[in-house]
mmCIF file of C-alpha atoms in Angstrom:
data_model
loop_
_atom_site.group_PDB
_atom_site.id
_atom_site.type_symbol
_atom_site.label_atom_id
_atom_site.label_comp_id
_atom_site.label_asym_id
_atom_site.label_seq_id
_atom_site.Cartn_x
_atom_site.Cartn_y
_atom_site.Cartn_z
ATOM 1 C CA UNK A 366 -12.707 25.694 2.637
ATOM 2 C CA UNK A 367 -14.168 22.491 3.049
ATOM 3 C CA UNK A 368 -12.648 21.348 -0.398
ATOM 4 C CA UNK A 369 -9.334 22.069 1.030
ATOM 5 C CA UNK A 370 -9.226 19.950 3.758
ATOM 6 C CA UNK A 371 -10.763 17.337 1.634
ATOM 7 C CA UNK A 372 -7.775 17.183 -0.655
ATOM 8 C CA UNK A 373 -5.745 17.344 2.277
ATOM 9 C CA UNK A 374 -6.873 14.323 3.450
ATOM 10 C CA UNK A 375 -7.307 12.503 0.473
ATOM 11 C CA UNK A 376 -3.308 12.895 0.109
ATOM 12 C CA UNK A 377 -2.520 11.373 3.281
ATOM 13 C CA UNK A 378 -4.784 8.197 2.940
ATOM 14 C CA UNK A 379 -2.357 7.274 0.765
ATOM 15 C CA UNK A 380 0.266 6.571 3.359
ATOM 16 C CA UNK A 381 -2.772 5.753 6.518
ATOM 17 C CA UNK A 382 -4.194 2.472 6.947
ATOM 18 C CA UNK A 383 -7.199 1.761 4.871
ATOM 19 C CA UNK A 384 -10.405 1.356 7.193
ATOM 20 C CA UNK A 385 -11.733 -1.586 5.125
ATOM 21 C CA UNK A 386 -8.493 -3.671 6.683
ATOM 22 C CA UNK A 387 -8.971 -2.720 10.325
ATOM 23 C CA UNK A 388 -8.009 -5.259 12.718
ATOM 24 C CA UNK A 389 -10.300 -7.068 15.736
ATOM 25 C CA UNK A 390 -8.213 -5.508 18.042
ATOM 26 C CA UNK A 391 -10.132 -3.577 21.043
ATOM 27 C CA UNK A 392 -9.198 0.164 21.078
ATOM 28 C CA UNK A 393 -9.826 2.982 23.901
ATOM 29 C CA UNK A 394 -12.663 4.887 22.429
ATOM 30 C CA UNK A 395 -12.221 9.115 22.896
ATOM 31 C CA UNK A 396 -14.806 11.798 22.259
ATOM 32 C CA UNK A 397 -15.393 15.489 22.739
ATOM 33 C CA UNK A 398 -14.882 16.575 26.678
ATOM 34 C CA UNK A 399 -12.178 13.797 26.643
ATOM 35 C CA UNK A 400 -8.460 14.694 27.715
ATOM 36 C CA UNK A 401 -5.312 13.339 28.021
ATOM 37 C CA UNK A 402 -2.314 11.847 26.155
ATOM 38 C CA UNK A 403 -4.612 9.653 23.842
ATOM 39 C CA UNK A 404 -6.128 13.083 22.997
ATOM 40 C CA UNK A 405 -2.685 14.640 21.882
ATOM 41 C CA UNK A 406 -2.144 11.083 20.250
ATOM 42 C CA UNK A 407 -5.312 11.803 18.237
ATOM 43 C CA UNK A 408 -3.863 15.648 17.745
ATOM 44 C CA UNK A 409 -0.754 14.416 16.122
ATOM 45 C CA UNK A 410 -2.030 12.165 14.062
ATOM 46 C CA UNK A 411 -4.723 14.899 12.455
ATOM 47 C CA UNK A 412 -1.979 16.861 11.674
ATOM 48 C CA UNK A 413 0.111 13.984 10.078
ATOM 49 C CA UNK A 414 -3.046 13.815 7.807
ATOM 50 C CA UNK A 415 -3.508 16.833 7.057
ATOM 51 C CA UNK A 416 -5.852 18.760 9.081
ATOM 52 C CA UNK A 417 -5.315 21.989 11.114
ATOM 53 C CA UNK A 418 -5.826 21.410 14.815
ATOM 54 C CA UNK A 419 -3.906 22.672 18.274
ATOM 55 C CA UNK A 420 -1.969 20.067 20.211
ATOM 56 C CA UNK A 421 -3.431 20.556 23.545
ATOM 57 C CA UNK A 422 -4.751 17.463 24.588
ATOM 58 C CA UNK A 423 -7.963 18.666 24.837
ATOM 59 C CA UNK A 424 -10.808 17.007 22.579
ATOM 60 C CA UNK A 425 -12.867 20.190 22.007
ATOM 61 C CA UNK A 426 -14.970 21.513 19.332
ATOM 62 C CA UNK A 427 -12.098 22.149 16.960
ATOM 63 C CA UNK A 428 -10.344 18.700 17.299
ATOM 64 C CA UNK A 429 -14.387 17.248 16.989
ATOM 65 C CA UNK A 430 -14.775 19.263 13.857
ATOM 66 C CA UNK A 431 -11.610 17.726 12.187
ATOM 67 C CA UNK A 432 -11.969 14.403 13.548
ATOM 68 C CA UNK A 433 -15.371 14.632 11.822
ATOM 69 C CA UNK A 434 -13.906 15.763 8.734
ATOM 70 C CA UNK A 435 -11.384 12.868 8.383
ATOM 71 C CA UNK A 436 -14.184 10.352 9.227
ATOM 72 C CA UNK A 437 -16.389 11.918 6.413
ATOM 73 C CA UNK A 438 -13.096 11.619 3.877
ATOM 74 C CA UNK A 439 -12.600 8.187 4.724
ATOM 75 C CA UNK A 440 -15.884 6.836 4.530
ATOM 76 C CA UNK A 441 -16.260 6.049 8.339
ATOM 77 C CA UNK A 442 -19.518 6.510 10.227
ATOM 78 C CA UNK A 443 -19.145 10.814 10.891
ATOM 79 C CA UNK A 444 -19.575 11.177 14.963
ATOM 80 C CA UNK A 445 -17.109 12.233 16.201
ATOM 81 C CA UNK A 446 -16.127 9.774 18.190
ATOM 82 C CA UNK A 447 -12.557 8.094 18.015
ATOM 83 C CA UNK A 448 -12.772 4.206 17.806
ATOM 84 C CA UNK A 449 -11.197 1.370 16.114
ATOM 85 C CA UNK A 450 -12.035 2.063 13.085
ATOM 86 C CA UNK A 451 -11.316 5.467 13.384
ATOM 87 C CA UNK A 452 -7.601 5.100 15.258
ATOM 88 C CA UNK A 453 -6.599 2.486 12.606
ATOM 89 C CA UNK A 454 -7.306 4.777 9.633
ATOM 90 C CA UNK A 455 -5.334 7.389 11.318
ATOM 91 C CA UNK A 456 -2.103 5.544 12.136
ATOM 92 C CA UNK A 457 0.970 5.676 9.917
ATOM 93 C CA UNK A 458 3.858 2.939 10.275
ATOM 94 C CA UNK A 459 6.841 5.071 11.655
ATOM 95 C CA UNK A 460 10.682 3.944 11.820
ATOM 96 C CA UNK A 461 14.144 5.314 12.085
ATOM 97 C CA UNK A 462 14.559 7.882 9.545
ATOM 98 C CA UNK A 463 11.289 9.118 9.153
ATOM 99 C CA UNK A 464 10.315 12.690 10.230
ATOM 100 C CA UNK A 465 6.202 13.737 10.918
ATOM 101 C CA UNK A 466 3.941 14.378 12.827
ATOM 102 C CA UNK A 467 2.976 10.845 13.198
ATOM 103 C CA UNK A 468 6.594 10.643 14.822
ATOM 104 C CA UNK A 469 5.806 13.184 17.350
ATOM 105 C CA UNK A 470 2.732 11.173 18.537
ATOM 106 C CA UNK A 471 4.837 8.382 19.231
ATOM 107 C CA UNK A 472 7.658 10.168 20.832
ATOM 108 C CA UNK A 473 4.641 11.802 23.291
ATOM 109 C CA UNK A 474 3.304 8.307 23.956
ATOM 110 C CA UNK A 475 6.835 7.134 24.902
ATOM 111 C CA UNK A 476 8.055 10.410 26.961
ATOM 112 C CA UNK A 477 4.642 11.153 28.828
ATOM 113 C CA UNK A 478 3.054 8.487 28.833
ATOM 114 C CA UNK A 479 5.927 5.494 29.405
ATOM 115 C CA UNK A 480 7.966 7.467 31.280
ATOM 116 C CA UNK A 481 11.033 7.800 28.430
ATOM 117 C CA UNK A 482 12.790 10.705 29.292
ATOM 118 C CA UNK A 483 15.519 10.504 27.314
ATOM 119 C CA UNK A 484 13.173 10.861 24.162
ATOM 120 C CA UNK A 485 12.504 14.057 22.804
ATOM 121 C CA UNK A 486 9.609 15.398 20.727
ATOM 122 C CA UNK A 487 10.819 16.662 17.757
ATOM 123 C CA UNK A 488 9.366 14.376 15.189
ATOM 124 C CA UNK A 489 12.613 12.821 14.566
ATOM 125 C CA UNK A 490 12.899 9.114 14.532
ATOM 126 C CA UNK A 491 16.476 9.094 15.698
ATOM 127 C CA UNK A 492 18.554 6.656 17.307
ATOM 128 C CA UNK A 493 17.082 7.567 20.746
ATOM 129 C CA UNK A 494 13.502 6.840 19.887
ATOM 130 C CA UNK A 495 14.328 3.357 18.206
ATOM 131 C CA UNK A 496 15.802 2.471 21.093
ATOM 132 C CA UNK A 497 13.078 3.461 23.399
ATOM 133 C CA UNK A 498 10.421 1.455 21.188
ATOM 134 C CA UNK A 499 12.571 -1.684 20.918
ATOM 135 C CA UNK A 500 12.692 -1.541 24.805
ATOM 136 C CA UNK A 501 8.761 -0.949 25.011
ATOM 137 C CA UNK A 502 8.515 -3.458 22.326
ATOM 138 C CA UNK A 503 10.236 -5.890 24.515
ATOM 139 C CA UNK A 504 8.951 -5.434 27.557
ATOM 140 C CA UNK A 505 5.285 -6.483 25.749
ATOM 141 C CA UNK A 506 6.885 -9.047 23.353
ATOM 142 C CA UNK A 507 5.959 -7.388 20.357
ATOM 143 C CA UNK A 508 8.881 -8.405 18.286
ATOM 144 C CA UNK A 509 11.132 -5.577 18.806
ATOM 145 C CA UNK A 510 11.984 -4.404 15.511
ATOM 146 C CA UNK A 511 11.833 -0.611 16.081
ATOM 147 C CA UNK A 512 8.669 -0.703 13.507
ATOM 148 C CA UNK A 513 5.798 1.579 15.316
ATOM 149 C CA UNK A 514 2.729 -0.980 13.308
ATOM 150 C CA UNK A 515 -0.431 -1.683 14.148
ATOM 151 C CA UNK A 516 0.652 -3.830 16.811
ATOM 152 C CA UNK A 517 2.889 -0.877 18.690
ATOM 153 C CA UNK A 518 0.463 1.806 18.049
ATOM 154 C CA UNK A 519 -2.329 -0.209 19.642
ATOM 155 C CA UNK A 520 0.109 -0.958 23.077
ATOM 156 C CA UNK A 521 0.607 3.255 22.978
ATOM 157 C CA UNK A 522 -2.572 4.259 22.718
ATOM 158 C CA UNK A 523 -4.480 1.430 25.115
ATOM 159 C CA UNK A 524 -1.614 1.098 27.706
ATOM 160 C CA UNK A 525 -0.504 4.742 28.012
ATOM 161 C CA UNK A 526 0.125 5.781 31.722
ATOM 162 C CA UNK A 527 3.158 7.217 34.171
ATOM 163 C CA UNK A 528 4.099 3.909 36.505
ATOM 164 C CA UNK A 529 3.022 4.675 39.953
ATOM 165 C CA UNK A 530 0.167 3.603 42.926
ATOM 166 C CA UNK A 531 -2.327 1.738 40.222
ATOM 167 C CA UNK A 532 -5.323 3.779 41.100
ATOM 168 C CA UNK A 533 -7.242 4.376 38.046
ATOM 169 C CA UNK A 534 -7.015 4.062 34.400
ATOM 170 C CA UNK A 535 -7.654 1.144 32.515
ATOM 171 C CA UNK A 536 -6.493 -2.782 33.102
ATOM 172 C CA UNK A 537 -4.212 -2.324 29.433
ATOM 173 C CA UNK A 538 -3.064 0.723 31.518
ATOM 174 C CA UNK A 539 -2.556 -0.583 34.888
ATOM 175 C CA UNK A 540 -1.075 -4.186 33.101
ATOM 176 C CA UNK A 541 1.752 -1.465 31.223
ATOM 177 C CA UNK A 542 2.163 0.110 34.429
ATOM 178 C CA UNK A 543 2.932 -3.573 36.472
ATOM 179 C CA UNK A 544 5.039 -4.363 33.240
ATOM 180 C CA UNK A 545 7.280 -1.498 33.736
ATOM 181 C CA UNK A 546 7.108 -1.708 37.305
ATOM 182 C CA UNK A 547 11.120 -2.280 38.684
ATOM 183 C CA UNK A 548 9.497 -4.114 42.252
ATOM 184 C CA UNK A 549 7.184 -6.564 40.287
ATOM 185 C CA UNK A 550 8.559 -9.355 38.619
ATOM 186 C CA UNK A 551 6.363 -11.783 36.747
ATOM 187 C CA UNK A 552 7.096 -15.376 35.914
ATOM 188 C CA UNK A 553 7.653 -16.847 32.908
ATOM 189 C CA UNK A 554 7.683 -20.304 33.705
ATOM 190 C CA UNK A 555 6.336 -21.954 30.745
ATOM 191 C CA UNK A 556 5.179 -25.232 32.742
ATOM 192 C CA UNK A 557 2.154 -23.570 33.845
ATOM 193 C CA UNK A 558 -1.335 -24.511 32.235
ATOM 194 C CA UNK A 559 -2.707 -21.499 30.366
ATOM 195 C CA UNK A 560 -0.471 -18.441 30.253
ATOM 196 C CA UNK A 561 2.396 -17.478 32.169
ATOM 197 C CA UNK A 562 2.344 -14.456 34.524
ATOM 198 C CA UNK A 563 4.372 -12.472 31.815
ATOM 199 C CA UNK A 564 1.941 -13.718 28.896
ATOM 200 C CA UNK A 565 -1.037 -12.741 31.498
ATOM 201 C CA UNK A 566 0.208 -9.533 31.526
ATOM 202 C CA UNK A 567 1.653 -8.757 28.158
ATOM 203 C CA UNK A 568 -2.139 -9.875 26.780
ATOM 204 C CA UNK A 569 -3.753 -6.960 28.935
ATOM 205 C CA UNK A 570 -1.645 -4.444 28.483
ATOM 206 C CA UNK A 571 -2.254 -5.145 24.717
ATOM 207 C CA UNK A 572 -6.006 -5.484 25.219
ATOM 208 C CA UNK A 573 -6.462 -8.856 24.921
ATOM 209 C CA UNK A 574 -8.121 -11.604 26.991
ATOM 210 C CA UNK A 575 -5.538 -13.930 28.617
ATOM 211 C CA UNK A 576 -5.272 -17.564 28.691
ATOM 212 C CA UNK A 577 -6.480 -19.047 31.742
ATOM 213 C CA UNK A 578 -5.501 -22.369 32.881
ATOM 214 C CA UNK A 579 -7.111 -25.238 34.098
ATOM 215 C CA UNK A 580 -8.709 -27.319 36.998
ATOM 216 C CA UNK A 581 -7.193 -30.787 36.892
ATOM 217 C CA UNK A 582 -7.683 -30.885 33.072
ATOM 218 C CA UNK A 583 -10.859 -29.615 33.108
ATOM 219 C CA UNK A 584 -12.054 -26.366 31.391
ATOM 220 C CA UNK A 585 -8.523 -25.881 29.215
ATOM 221 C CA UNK A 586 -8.622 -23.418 26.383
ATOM 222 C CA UNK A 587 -10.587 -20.922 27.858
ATOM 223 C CA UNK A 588 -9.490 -17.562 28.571
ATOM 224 C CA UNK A 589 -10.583 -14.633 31.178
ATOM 225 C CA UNK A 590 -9.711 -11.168 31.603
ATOM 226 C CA UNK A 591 -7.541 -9.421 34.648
ATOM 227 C CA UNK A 592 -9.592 -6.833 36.593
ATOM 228 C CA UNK A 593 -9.271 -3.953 38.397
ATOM 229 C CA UNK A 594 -9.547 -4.433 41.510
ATOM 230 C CA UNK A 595 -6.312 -7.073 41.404
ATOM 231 C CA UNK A 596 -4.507 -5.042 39.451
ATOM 232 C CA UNK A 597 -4.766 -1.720 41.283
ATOM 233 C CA UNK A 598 -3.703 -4.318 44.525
ATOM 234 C CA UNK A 599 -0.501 -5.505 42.934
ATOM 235 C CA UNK A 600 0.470 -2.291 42.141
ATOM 236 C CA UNK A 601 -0.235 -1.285 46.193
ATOM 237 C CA UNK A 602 1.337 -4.174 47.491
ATOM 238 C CA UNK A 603 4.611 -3.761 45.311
ATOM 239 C CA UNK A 604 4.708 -0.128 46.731
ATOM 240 C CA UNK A 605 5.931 -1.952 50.179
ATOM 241 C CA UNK A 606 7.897 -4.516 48.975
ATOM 242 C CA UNK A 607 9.343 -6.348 46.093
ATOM 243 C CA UNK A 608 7.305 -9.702 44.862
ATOM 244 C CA UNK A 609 7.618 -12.314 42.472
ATOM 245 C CA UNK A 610 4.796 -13.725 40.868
ATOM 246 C CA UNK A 611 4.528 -17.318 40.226
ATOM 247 C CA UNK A 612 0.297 -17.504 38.904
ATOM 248 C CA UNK A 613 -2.069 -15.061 37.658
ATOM 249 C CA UNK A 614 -4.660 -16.876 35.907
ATOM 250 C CA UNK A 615 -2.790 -19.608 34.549
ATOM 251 C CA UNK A 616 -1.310 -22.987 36.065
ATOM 252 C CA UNK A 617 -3.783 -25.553 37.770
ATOM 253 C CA UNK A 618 -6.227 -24.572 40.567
ATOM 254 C CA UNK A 619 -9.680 -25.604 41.866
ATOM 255 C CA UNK A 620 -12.137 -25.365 39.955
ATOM 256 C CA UNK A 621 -13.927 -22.307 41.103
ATOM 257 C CA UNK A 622 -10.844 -20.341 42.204
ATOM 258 C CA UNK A 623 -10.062 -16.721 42.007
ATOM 259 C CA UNK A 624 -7.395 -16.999 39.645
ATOM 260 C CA UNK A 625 -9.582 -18.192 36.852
ATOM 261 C CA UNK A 626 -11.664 -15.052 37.329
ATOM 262 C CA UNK A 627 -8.849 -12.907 37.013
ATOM 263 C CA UNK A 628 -9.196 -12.066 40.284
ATOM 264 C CA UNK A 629 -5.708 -13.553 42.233
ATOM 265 C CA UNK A 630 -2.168 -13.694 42.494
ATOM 266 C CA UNK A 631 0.641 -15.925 43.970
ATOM 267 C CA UNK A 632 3.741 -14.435 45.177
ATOM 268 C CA UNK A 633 6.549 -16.702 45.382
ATOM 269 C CA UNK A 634 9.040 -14.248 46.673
ATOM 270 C CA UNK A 635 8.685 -11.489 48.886
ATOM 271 C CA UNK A 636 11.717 -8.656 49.412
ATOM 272 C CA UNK A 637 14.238 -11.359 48.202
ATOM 273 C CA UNK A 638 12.486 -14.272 50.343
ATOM 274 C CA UNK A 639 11.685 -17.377 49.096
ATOM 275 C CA UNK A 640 7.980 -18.863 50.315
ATOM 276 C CA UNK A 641 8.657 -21.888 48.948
ATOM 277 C CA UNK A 642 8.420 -23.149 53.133
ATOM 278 C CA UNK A 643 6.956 -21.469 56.118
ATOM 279 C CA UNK A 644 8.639 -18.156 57.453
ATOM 280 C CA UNK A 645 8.088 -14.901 58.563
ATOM 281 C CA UNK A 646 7.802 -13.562 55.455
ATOM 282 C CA UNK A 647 4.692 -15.792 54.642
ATOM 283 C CA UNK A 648 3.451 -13.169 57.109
ATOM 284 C CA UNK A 649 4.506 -9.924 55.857
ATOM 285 C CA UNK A 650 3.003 -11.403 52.287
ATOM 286 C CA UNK A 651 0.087 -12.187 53.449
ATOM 287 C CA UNK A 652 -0.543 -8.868 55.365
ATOM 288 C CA UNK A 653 0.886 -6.752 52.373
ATOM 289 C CA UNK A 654 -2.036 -8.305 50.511
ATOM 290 C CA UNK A 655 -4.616 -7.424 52.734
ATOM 291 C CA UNK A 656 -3.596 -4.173 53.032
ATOM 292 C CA UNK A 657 -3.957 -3.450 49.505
ATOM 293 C CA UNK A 658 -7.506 -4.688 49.774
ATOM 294 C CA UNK A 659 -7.243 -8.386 49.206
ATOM 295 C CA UNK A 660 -10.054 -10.082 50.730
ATOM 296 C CA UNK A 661 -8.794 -11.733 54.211
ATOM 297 C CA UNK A 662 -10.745 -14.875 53.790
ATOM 298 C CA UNK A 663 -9.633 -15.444 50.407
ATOM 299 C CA UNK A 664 -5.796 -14.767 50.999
ATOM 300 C CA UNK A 665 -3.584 -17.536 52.087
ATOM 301 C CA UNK A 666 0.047 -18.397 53.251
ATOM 302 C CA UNK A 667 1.399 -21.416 55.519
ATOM 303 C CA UNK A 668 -0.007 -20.094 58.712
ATOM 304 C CA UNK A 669 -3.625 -19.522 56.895
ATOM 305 C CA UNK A 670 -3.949 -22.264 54.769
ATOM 306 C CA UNK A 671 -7.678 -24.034 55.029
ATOM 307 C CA UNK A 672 -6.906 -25.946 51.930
ATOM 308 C CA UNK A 673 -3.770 -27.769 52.672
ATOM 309 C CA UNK A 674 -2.075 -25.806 49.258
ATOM 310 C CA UNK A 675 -0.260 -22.501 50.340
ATOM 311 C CA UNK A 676 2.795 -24.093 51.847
ATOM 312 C CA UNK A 677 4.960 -22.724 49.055
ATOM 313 C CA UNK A 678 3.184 -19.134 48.120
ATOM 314 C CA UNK A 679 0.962 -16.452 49.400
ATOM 315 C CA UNK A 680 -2.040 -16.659 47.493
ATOM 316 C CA UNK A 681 -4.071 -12.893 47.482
ATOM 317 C CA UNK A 682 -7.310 -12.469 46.115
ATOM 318 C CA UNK A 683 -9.872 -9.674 45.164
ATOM 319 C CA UNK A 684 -13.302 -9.155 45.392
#
């Protein structure tokens, strides 16, 4: 028995992605007692190589067993547990045309996960599906090419999760959930120091650390990481009104602030209103923020402004 689903893995290295080649890129690690749409990712996948295992999102003994079983084939450290290494020598590079298993992962990622519900999952890489990857694609400037690479399968699997409140999940979920989030809108200015609110959150949702930018020249080149507790706020204050966000962690602040942390936001625009001079929405920012758990001593506007530089924006930070 065990010879048999040897072979059957052996065939479908030959179309996986050899382990020796595996990227630095940081994935989600899932075990036994895990559950969720990385699980039926994982369940897909198994199948596209070979193996025997239900499609229930439910990493139990059986889907431990197999997982096991493809480590052993491929030479990868047998335990069971579903890392880098692991998720690279499982994915297949899918396009239009092609019909799998590996196909039906994707079109699972997109539909429960992304919130495509136009795409079905049927395993068919049909005109629908290219179009909903070259939109996910672009929305986390990937190069949208319709190609589901390394690249795309790495956005799936770390970023996967239904837009909604931002409580939960991780930041490469909660950035993809802000990215596809119709009452955020981040900048792309590309005068800022460091990256742009876009870049910011394109990097996160991908895993990545983000540029940060600097303090009057000082400290350039470094990056930082978004957390949490600011994302999880955006999300909440975008929930009761629209905002525009002008910095994240790039762009030039002092040199201790918040927003080289990871830790703040500026909003620029507020339900169609520009802050760029004292009104009433300055106000309604400002109180958004702190309603979503910014803290009040950290969160400025025109009418709250110790530092002489939140004429033009509401700045919100997190603990």
């Amino acid at each position: 028995m065990r010879t048999g689903i040897f072979a059957a893995v052996t065939i479908a290295l030959v179309t996986q992605a050899p382990a020796a080649f595996a990227s630095q890129l940081s994935w989600e690690a899932i075990r036994q007692g895990d559950t969720g749409r990385e699980v039926y990712t994982l369940q897909y996948l198994l199948r596209e190589a070979g193996l025997t295992v239900s499609i229930d999102g439910i990493f139990g003994t059986d889907t431990d067993a197999r997982v096991r079983d493809f480590q052993r084939a491929k030479g990868l450290t047998v335990d069971g547990v579903v890392g880098g290494n692991t998720w690279e020598a499982l994915i297949k590079t899918v396009r239009q045309g092609d019909n799998n298993n590996a196909v039906r992962a994707v079109q699972d990622q997109l539909r429960s996960g992304y919130g495509y519900a136009s795409v079905t999952v049927d395993g068919i890489f049909g005109s629908g599906t290219d179009t909903a990857v070259r939109d996910f694609q672009t929305k986390r400037e990937l190069g949208a090419d319709g190609i589901v690479g390394l690249n795309t399968w790495h956005a799936l699997v770390n970023g996967s999760g239904t837009v909604g409140t931002g409580t939960g999940g991780t930041t490469a979920t909660l950035a993809s959930q802000i990215l596809s989030n119709g009452r955020i809108t981040l900048g792309t200015s590309s005068d800022t120091t460091g990256g742009n609110p876009k870049q910011n959150m394109v990097d996160t949702s991908n895993g990545l650390p983000v540029k940060r930018g600097c303090a009057t020249n000082a400290n350039c080149g470094l990056t930082t990481t978004l957390k949490r507790s600011m994302l999880e706020g955006m999300l909440k204050v975008a929930n009761t009104g629209t905002i525009y966000i002008t910095s994240i962690a790039g762009g030039k602040h002092s040199a201790n602030s918040d927003h080289y942390a990871g830790l703040a936001f500026d909003i620029g625009i507020w339900n169609g209103t520009s802050l760029s001079s004292p009104n009433s929405a300055h106000t309604a920012a400002r109180n958004a923020c702190i309603a979503a758990g910014s803290d009040p001593s950290q969160t400025f506007d025109a009418y709250h402004d110790p530092t002489g530089g939140h004429k033009n924006h509401v700045h919100c930070a997190w603990n």
